[in-house]
Amino acid sequence: MKFKELKLILERLYKEYVKGHLKRILIALVLSLVVAASTSGIAWLLDPAVKKIFIEQDKVFAWSIPILIVVAFSSKGLSLYFARINIIRVGEEVAGALQKKIANNILTSDIQTLDNRHSGKYISNVMFDTHHVQNLVSTGVLNLMKDSFSVIALVSLMFYQNWKLALFAILMMPLAGGLAKSLGKRIGKATSKAGISSGNLASFLTEIFKGSKMIRIYQKENAENKKANEVINDLVEKNIKIGSVLIRATPIMEALTGLMIAGFIIFSGRLIASGEIGVNNFFSFLAAMMLAYQPIRSLATINMSAYQGAAAFKRISDIIDKEIKIKEIKDAPKLSLKNTDIKFKNIEFKYESTDEKAIRNISLDIKGNTMTAFVGHSGAGKSTIINLLPRFYDPQKGSIEIDGQNICNVSLSSLRKNLSLVSQDVILFDDTVKNNIAYAKPGASEKEIFEACKFAAADDFIKKLPKEYETMIGENGIRLSGGQKQRISIARAILKESPIILLDEATSALDAESEEIVQNAINNLTKNKTTLVIAHRLSTIHSANKIFVMKQGKVINSGDHNYLINNCEEYKSLYQKQLK
């Protein structure tokens, strides 16, 4: 990362996230001045202490100077404490703001954007990158203020005691600055690589959690453990690289300090011998120089913290700056429903990750309050049709209308409010049964929830759970069977009371008994509703008013079951294969 890019990134970080906390930073700035004054005061007090107490043996100074030293140390400690309290809050709030932005981005981004990036990468951004930004804003900013003021105050004291010795002492500062610049670029590069490795580890851990049963049934524990070691070792090596670059300044700074002190002793010995400075001035100067060593060393690493934080903020910015194409349009009219007629007009769609079109010039006319089914082999484009209606994706060509209103021109919230989705991939939260169902309608009464569960044929099994509706169901409903999860999903859709229902192979993963129960629940859900169904088992769509047969992204035929069984070879073939 070049300095120009670093500057632009830090300017943006300040304007968008840090500027709002300027009051606390100014408080920390004032307290840093007190720290600097107290530090230089401690060094200066050694001058009268040596002269008045040890040389002149003044009894008044013998007790007053120690009291002043205690006061100086106390004021330094208290000021540093309150400065850190303020700046820690700034750092954590900035990190929190970035984490909220990433979370909001995940919640509002286009589905296609989320599809193209592993969830583990987002976890790394939230945990790893925001930590580096927080460290820059809190520790980095405080050290910059505190240590800069301390060095200025202590160097001023050195010049006050003897300008010749002061000039000699500050020779190491340009060397420390050059060292920091060189190491800063390296630390930025190393941090970027570590961020990628952290994302890879988070992605890998997510995969082995999801695939825990698959790993065991295929006896891949050793293979996955080997892969885990490789991913973790890669991150360990990257972090070691960062650590080694961070401490690379230490031996050089120590050597420079040793040379400076050796030269200082020789030079000051001559000045004392010639009577140019006294022993009291020497001790005061030596204290100031030694106290300046720590802040100078700290300032030498500020550059590295800046590069670390900037590299992390850049990765976060790449996410939060991603344009959201499917979003709420300001002042867009709400979707107004009459008959819930749906029309697809010359729709074409292609996923970003493929070159092949998923949908090819499709036009559909779906009457309201009817059941419409889509059948075809895997990859025919059935799920894409379902996903286009709630605008999870937008077509590249054509338009979709509900009651004559283009869904891209109405408010997104009003569109999705009128849609319910029941999929084969049931999504449940690690919460109670009751809260999972009420997710569709916040503030729903218990009576409404119970009625929805009865319609979904879920009430009986829920009452057999340990705490009935208050039972915690585990991550993604791990404590429930497939049929039970599906019925909770249907109860949720019933509670929403949407006029348009989308069913994406809702019974494909169920056994015969569960399928019959769930199918009855689906019948209750879809009664007097406009329903679009993707059917895996064709026996479940005999009663559909219209069935569209799809192949390679096109509709090759349509009609009811009886018509298609006699007039469509593709449908007949699919049906006969299932009978066998």
XYZ file of C-alpha atoms in Angstrom:
580
model
C 0.000 0.000 0.000
C 1.428 3.350 -1.070
C 1.387 6.395 1.214
C -1.112 8.220 -1.024
C -3.592 5.338 -0.731
C -2.969 5.120 3.024
C -3.754 8.824 3.367
C -7.025 8.533 1.434
C -8.161 5.521 3.482
C -7.381 7.229 6.805
C -9.123 10.427 5.681
C -12.264 8.447 4.881
C -12.095 6.575 8.197
C -11.870 9.899 10.028
C -14.664 11.660 8.109
C -17.174 8.803 8.216
C -16.525 7.146 11.573
C -14.093 9.012 13.841
C -15.198 12.637 13.381
C -18.410 12.058 15.323
C -16.323 11.204 18.398
C -14.214 14.369 18.236
C -15.332 15.525 21.702
C -13.880 12.437 23.396
C -10.728 12.644 21.292
C -10.255 16.301 22.357
C -10.678 15.272 25.997
C -8.021 12.590 25.466
C -5.871 15.237 23.761
C -6.039 17.566 26.768
C -5.305 14.669 29.129
C -2.359 13.695 26.908
C -0.971 17.219 27.405
C -1.233 16.683 31.179
C 0.586 13.336 30.793
C 3.347 15.045 28.788
C 3.651 17.898 31.280
C 3.750 15.471 34.226
C 6.390 13.300 32.523
C 8.672 16.246 31.775
C 7.934 17.614 35.263
C 9.266 14.398 36.814
C 12.507 14.746 34.840
C 12.841 18.469 35.647
C 12.326 17.880 39.395
C 15.538 15.834 39.487
C 17.498 19.039 38.824
C 16.485 20.829 42.072
C 16.342 17.482 43.897
C 20.042 16.779 43.284
C 21.107 20.371 43.809
C 18.969 21.326 46.824
C 18.689 18.004 48.658
C 22.009 16.233 47.993
C 24.415 19.091 47.345
C 23.017 22.020 49.369
C 21.073 19.761 51.818
C 18.127 22.178 52.038
C 15.600 20.817 54.585
C 12.571 22.517 53.015
C 13.264 20.998 49.592
C 13.998 17.650 51.269
C 10.258 17.110 51.834
C 8.641 19.439 49.258
C 10.307 17.943 46.152
C 9.301 14.328 47.018
C 5.701 15.547 47.460
C 5.846 17.233 44.037
C 7.224 14.024 42.502
C 4.281 12.062 43.983
C 1.867 14.680 42.611
C 3.503 14.496 39.156
C 3.315 10.700 39.034
C -0.296 10.705 40.295
C -1.444 13.298 37.765
C 0.283 11.333 35.003
C -1.392 8.085 36.072
C -4.889 9.561 36.463
C -4.679 11.542 33.208
C -3.497 8.471 31.305
C -6.290 6.376 32.834
C -9.078 8.791 31.828
C -7.504 9.378 28.407
C -7.517 5.627 27.784
C -11.116 5.270 29.022
C -12.249 7.891 26.486
C -10.223 6.612 23.569
C -11.149 2.952 24.207
C -14.809 3.946 23.934
C -14.092 5.737 20.645
C -12.284 2.689 19.237
C -14.973 0.228 20.305
C -17.801 2.423 19.001
C -16.060 2.857 15.638
C -15.534 -0.934 15.451
C -19.173 -1.440 16.454
C -20.347 0.974 13.735
C -18.366 -0.982 11.141
C -19.745 -4.304 12.410
C -23.277 -2.900 12.173
C -22.573 -1.734 8.618
C -21.353 -5.200 7.632
C -24.404 -6.800 9.298
C -26.713 -4.350 7.515
C -24.922 -5.093 4.248
C -25.524 -8.826 4.723
C -29.215 -8.182 5.464
C -29.807 -5.812 2.529
C -27.382 -7.003 -0.163
C -28.562 -8.680 -3.316
C -28.818 -12.443 -2.884
C -26.517 -12.852 -5.871
C -23.795 -10.854 -4.057
C -24.111 -13.104 -1.005
C -24.070 -16.206 -3.210
C -20.704 -15.180 -4.639
C -18.942 -14.764 -1.266
C -18.488 -17.362 1.451
C -20.167 -16.568 4.772
C -16.852 -17.218 6.544
C -15.325 -14.200 4.793
C -17.968 -11.964 6.337
C -17.255 -13.450 9.777
C -13.562 -12.634 9.303
C -14.449 -9.038 8.380
C -16.582 -8.682 11.505
C -14.064 -10.248 13.916
C -10.567 -9.825 12.434
C -10.673 -6.605 10.400
C -12.735 -4.507 12.813
C -10.276 -5.438 15.586
C -7.400 -3.893 13.610
C -9.428 -0.737 12.926
C -10.341 -0.535 16.610
C -6.681 -0.890 17.568
C -5.709 1.940 15.202
C -8.451 4.295 16.400
C -7.895 3.662 20.119
C -4.319 2.617 20.866
C -2.842 4.217 17.744
C -4.507 7.614 18.146
C -3.827 7.817 21.894
C -0.173 6.857 21.477
C 0.213 9.396 18.691
C -1.106 12.205 20.899
C 0.413 11.142 24.203
C 3.829 10.168 22.891
C 4.149 13.139 20.528
C 3.425 15.605 23.334
C 5.715 13.716 25.719
C 8.617 13.766 23.239
C 8.089 17.494 22.553
C 7.987 18.283 26.294
C 11.011 16.133 27.136
C 13.093 17.404 24.202
C 12.218 20.967 25.232
C 13.491 20.163 28.732
C 16.679 18.739 27.223
C 17.284 21.966 25.327
C 16.555 23.911 28.491
C 19.248 21.949 30.344
C 21.863 21.996 27.556
C 21.313 22.571 23.850
C 24.502 20.771 22.791
C 23.512 17.543 24.542
C 19.963 17.936 23.197
C 21.159 18.123 19.602
C 23.212 14.992 20.165
C 20.232 13.163 21.726
C 17.746 13.899 18.938
C 20.001 12.415 16.245
C 18.194 9.098 16.638
C 14.744 10.519 15.786
C 15.150 10.717 11.975
C 16.582 7.186 12.046
C 13.541 5.920 13.967
C 11.201 7.684 11.491
C 12.891 6.106 8.471
C 12.706 2.697 10.131
C 8.980 3.115 10.854
C 8.210 4.071 7.242
C 10.010 1.001 5.917
C 8.330 -1.414 8.342
C 4.890 0.185 7.926
C 4.617 -0.863 4.275
C 5.595 -4.427 5.177
C 3.092 -4.658 8.010
C 0.261 -3.476 5.721
C 1.069 -6.206 3.207
C 1.372 -8.868 5.930
C -1.954 -7.796 7.506
C -3.751 -8.054 4.154
C -2.496 -11.620 3.724
C -3.448 -12.491 7.312
C -6.963 -11.114 6.684
C -7.369 -13.464 3.718
C -6.095 -16.398 5.795
C -8.498 -15.506 8.621
C -11.381 -15.527 6.121
C -10.258 -18.929 4.816
C -10.228 -20.342 8.358
C -13.707 -18.962 9.134
C -15.001 -20.409 5.850
C -13.453 -23.797 6.595
C -14.913 -23.938 10.122
C -18.360 -23.055 8.742
C -18.073 -25.896 6.226
C -17.080 -28.566 8.768
C -19.921 -27.501 11.092
C -22.441 -27.844 8.277
C -20.932 -31.062 6.969
C -20.303 -32.814 10.290
C -22.515 -35.838 9.434
C -21.210 -36.083 5.873
C -17.598 -36.013 7.087
C -18.243 -38.886 9.469
C -20.248 -41.084 7.110
C -17.545 -40.830 4.452
C -14.819 -41.212 7.114
C -13.068 -38.014 6.107
C -12.083 -36.957 9.626
C -8.365 -37.385 8.936
C -8.541 -35.634 5.561
C -10.476 -32.696 6.998
C -8.162 -32.572 10.015
C -5.202 -32.377 7.654
C -6.918 -29.567 5.778
C -7.650 -27.825 9.108
C -3.983 -28.006 10.043
C -3.009 -26.493 6.698
C -5.472 -23.600 6.999
C -4.568 -22.910 10.642
C -0.829 -23.182 9.979
C -1.198 -20.685 7.139
C -2.870 -18.172 9.492
C -0.304 -18.877 12.230
C 2.549 -18.166 9.802
C 0.900 -14.928 8.653
C 0.428 -13.794 12.279
C 4.038 -14.720 13.091
C 5.068 -12.600 10.104
C 3.075 -9.650 11.474
C 4.564 -10.147 14.950
C 8.114 -10.394 13.623
C 7.689 -7.191 11.587
C 6.213 -5.393 14.603
C 9.176 -6.250 16.844
C 11.787 -5.826 14.114
C 12.222 -2.220 15.233
C 13.129 -3.283 18.795
C 16.758 -4.493 18.329
C 17.548 -1.584 16.014
C 16.047 0.930 18.458
C 17.872 -0.684 21.369
C 21.188 -0.529 19.493
C 20.602 3.121 18.541
C 19.696 3.932 22.137
C 22.830 2.183 23.424
C 25.037 4.157 21.013
C 23.282 7.379 21.964
C 23.685 6.822 25.719
C 27.345 5.806 25.362
C 28.056 8.913 23.301
C 25.996 11.010 25.682
C 28.015 9.880 28.733
C 31.308 10.648 27.002
C 30.109 14.032 25.772
C 28.444 15.062 29.044
C 31.525 13.967 31.018
C 33.551 16.505 29.092
C 30.915 19.227 29.613
C 30.826 18.551 33.376
C 34.644 18.585 33.532
C 34.702 21.958 31.761
C 32.031 23.307 34.119
C 29.523 23.937 31.308
C 26.820 21.911 33.093
C 26.393 20.746 36.657
C 25.734 17.255 37.986
C 22.124 18.272 38.764
C 21.599 19.328 35.131
C 23.137 16.056 33.972
C 20.756 13.901 36.032
C 17.725 15.929 34.935
C 18.818 15.663 31.309
C 19.493 11.925 31.636
C 16.027 11.355 33.152
C 14.392 13.329 30.319
C 16.308 11.376 27.709
C 15.464 7.995 29.259
C 11.792 8.948 29.638
C 11.745 10.013 25.964
C 12.977 6.587 24.863
C 9.613 4.789 25.331
C 7.440 7.340 23.470
C 10.001 7.553 20.624
C 9.944 3.766 20.304
C 6.125 3.810 20.417
C 5.961 6.492 17.722
C 8.224 4.334 15.566
C 5.466 1.667 15.498
C 2.520 4.068 14.932
C 3.135 3.850 11.214
C 2.745 0.062 11.387
C -0.570 0.354 13.263
C -1.757 2.825 10.624
C -0.948 0.409 7.786
C -2.578 -2.501 9.666
C -5.767 -0.546 10.354
C -5.891 0.911 6.834
C -5.496 -2.504 5.201
C -8.335 -3.876 7.371
C -10.589 -0.860 6.705
C -9.984 -1.232 2.971
C -11.258 -4.833 3.074
C -14.330 -3.728 5.033
C -14.938 -0.873 2.573
C -14.904 -3.313 -0.342
C -17.974 -4.942 1.245
C -19.954 -1.942 2.449
C -19.311 -0.019 -0.805
C -20.749 -2.815 -2.948
C -23.677 -1.393 -4.855
C -27.031 -2.832 -3.828
C -29.102 -3.131 -6.995
C -32.304 -4.572 -5.536
C -33.382 -2.117 -2.864
C -36.315 -0.078 -1.675
C -37.210 2.775 -4.051
C -37.975 6.016 -2.259
C -41.629 7.105 -2.631
C -42.424 3.995 -4.700
C -46.145 3.112 -4.677
C -47.300 0.133 -2.656
C -48.400 -3.014 -4.430
C -52.179 -2.926 -4.770
C -53.804 -6.345 -5.104
C -57.163 -7.205 -6.660
C -57.057 -10.591 -8.340
C -53.334 -11.426 -7.772
C -52.886 -12.221 -11.474
C -49.199 -12.727 -12.285
C -47.537 -12.218 -15.677
C -43.982 -12.979 -16.747
C -43.203 -11.084 -19.967
C -40.237 -12.187 -22.117
C -38.062 -12.964 -19.089
C -34.381 -13.768 -19.504
C -32.026 -14.367 -16.590
C -28.430 -15.460 -16.063
C -26.568 -15.976 -12.779
C -23.306 -14.035 -12.432
C -21.374 -17.217 -11.696
C -22.330 -18.904 -15.007
C -22.355 -18.103 -18.723
C -25.448 -20.204 -19.394
C -28.870 -18.551 -19.213
C -31.100 -20.050 -16.535
C -34.272 -18.579 -18.085
C -34.699 -18.048 -21.831
C -37.393 -15.671 -23.084
C -40.192 -17.006 -20.880
C -43.701 -15.546 -20.874
C -46.270 -16.846 -18.365
C -49.841 -15.931 -17.533
C -50.912 -17.044 -14.055
C -54.498 -16.433 -12.922
C -55.163 -15.276 -9.367
C -56.429 -17.689 -6.689
C -55.230 -20.695 -8.659
C -52.472 -23.240 -8.189
C -49.730 -23.186 -10.850
C -47.020 -25.827 -10.871
C -43.592 -25.982 -12.529
C -42.049 -29.324 -13.402
C -38.897 -30.426 -15.174
C -35.486 -31.951 -14.663
C -32.952 -30.396 -12.295
C -31.500 -27.209 -13.815
C -34.572 -26.520 -15.954
C -35.078 -23.105 -14.304
C -37.965 -23.859 -11.937
C -36.394 -22.408 -8.769
C -35.241 -19.350 -10.700
C -38.861 -18.573 -11.610
C -39.829 -18.744 -7.927
C -36.849 -16.591 -6.878
C -37.608 -13.844 -9.400
C -41.061 -13.110 -7.987
C -39.935 -11.799 -4.538
C -37.027 -10.074 -6.332
C -34.283 -12.168 -4.781
C -32.907 -11.641 -8.276
C -33.934 -9.314 -11.097
C -34.136 -10.501 -14.708
C -31.731 -9.031 -17.249
C -34.594 -8.744 -19.757
C -38.376 -8.623 -19.543
C -40.741 -7.721 -16.721
C -42.909 -9.378 -14.082
C -46.309 -7.918 -13.246
C -48.816 -8.547 -10.467
C -52.252 -7.173 -11.291
C -50.680 -5.076 -14.036
C -48.015 -3.517 -11.755
C -44.358 -4.033 -12.594
C -42.814 -5.480 -9.422
C -39.649 -3.405 -10.004
C -41.688 -0.192 -9.748
C -43.527 -0.902 -6.487
C -42.078 -0.780 -2.989
C -40.035 -3.846 -2.165
C -41.552 -4.170 1.315
C -45.137 -4.171 -0.022
C -44.203 -6.807 -2.615
C -42.610 -9.183 -0.122
C -45.333 -8.557 2.457
C -47.758 -10.241 0.065
C -45.583 -13.303 -0.527
C -44.859 -16.369 1.604
C -42.203 -18.952 0.806
C -42.071 -22.574 1.948
C -38.928 -24.285 0.721
C -37.368 -27.736 1.004
C -34.478 -25.972 2.818
C -36.283 -24.937 5.984
C -34.620 -22.081 7.847
C -35.254 -22.018 11.598
C -33.524 -20.020 14.317
C -32.014 -21.194 17.606
C -35.032 -19.972 19.523
C -38.344 -21.277 20.841
C -40.973 -22.891 18.636
C -43.293 -19.980 19.377
C -40.781 -17.309 18.354
C -39.880 -19.157 15.145
C -43.525 -19.151 14.083
C -44.144 -15.567 15.244
C -41.168 -14.465 13.115
C -43.640 -14.008 10.239
C -45.843 -11.662 12.228
C -44.229 -9.814 15.176
C -46.773 -9.138 17.880
C -49.039 -12.003 16.864
C -51.279 -13.221 19.694
C -50.928 -16.703 21.145
C -54.361 -17.545 19.749
C -53.206 -16.651 16.212
C -50.038 -18.763 16.619
C -52.003 -21.759 17.971
C -54.558 -21.512 15.127
C -51.765 -21.370 12.514
C -50.180 -24.474 14.028
C -53.464 -26.363 13.953
C -53.923 -25.545 10.269
C -50.316 -26.652 9.654
C -50.858 -29.942 11.515
C -48.101 -28.915 13.913
C -50.042 -28.419 17.135
C -50.061 -32.110 18.141
C -46.307 -32.692 17.960
C -45.498 -29.292 19.506
C -47.568 -30.159 22.602
C -45.479 -33.316 23.027
C -42.221 -31.317 23.192
C -40.625 -30.828 26.664
C -41.784 -27.213 27.016
C -44.352 -27.233 24.220
C -44.304 -23.861 22.408
C -41.459 -22.572 24.620
C -39.100 -25.420 23.649
C -35.737 -24.328 22.265
C -35.271 -26.125 18.928
C -31.498 -25.675 18.463
C -29.513 -24.347 15.517
C -31.701 -24.562 12.398
C -34.158 -26.802 14.293
C -31.641 -29.601 14.889
C -33.858 -31.119 17.607
C -36.793 -31.587 15.209
C -37.431 -34.070 12.421
C -37.678 -32.997 8.781
C -41.460 -33.204 8.772
C -41.745 -31.244 12.029
C -39.485 -28.478 10.724
C -41.514 -28.260 7.536
C -44.792 -27.970 9.468
C -43.372 -25.125 11.571
C -42.332 -23.449 8.311
C -45.882 -23.853 6.975
C -47.379 -22.533 10.241
C -45.153 -19.484 9.859
C -46.424 -18.946 6.303
C -50.067 -19.397 7.423
C -49.576 -16.812 10.179
C -48.302 -14.274 7.632
C -51.596 -14.553 5.712
C -50.038 -13.639 2.364
C -52.247 -13.871 -0.728
C -49.426 -15.346 -2.845
C -47.721 -18.599 -1.789
C -44.448 -19.933 -3.204
C -43.730 -23.635 -2.616
C -40.259 -24.807 -3.599
C -40.284 -28.634 -3.445
C -41.685 -28.401 0.084
C -42.242 -32.168 0.456
C -39.315 -33.571 -1.549
C -37.206 -34.571 1.468
C -39.993 -36.203 3.500
C -41.068 -39.814 3.976
C -44.520 -40.937 2.843
C -46.225 -40.470 6.239
C -44.716 -37.024 6.842
C -45.451 -36.020 3.250
C -49.133 -36.810 3.669
C -49.360 -34.724 6.849
C -47.389 -31.835 5.311
C -49.405 -32.025 2.075
C -52.632 -31.616 4.067
C -51.064 -28.629 5.820
C -50.079 -27.183 2.436
C -53.653 -27.589 1.223
C -54.810 -25.497 4.190
C -52.115 -22.910 3.466
C -52.914 -22.554 -0.252
C -56.690 -22.515 -0.035
C -58.041 -19.489 -1.964
C -54.494 -18.244 -2.567
C -52.442 -17.692 -5.719
C -49.931 -20.516 -5.450
C -46.768 -21.259 -7.421
C -45.429 -24.752 -6.831
C -42.198 -26.463 -7.786
C -43.040 -30.143 -7.598
C -40.575 -32.964 -7.162
C -43.301 -35.579 -6.831
C -45.801 -35.071 -9.629
C -48.491 -36.877 -7.643
C -48.735 -33.780 -5.410
C -49.807 -31.479 -8.264
C -52.648 -33.470 -9.872
C -55.066 -30.816 -8.679
C -53.017 -27.877 -10.047
C -55.018 -25.616 -12.360
C -52.056 -25.250 -14.680
C -48.708 -26.993 -15.003
C -45.756 -25.535 -16.897
C -43.244 -28.074 -18.187
C -39.735 -26.625 -18.321
C -36.579 -27.753 -20.079
C -33.235 -25.928 -20.330
C -34.702 -22.605 -19.227
C -37.730 -22.715 -21.551
C -41.413 -23.619 -21.196
C -42.033 -26.441 -23.659
C -45.680 -27.105 -22.793
C -48.437 -26.205 -20.340
C -51.874 -27.382 -19.278
C -53.466 -29.448 -16.539
C -52.337 -32.973 -15.609
C -54.729 -34.804 -17.931
C -53.805 -32.654 -20.910
C -50.053 -32.991 -20.385
C -50.105 -36.736 -19.776
C -51.639 -37.134 -23.246
C -49.889 -34.339 -25.141
C -46.413 -33.792 -23.617
C -43.774 -36.516 -23.918
C -41.470 -34.772 -21.394
C -44.176 -34.656 -18.715
C -45.330 -38.194 -19.501
C -41.745 -39.461 -19.214
C -41.250 -37.735 -15.846
C -44.544 -39.117 -14.549
C -43.882 -42.696 -15.677
C -40.374 -42.698 -14.169
C -41.853 -41.751 -10.792
C -44.504 -44.483 -11.031
C -41.740 -47.036 -11.547
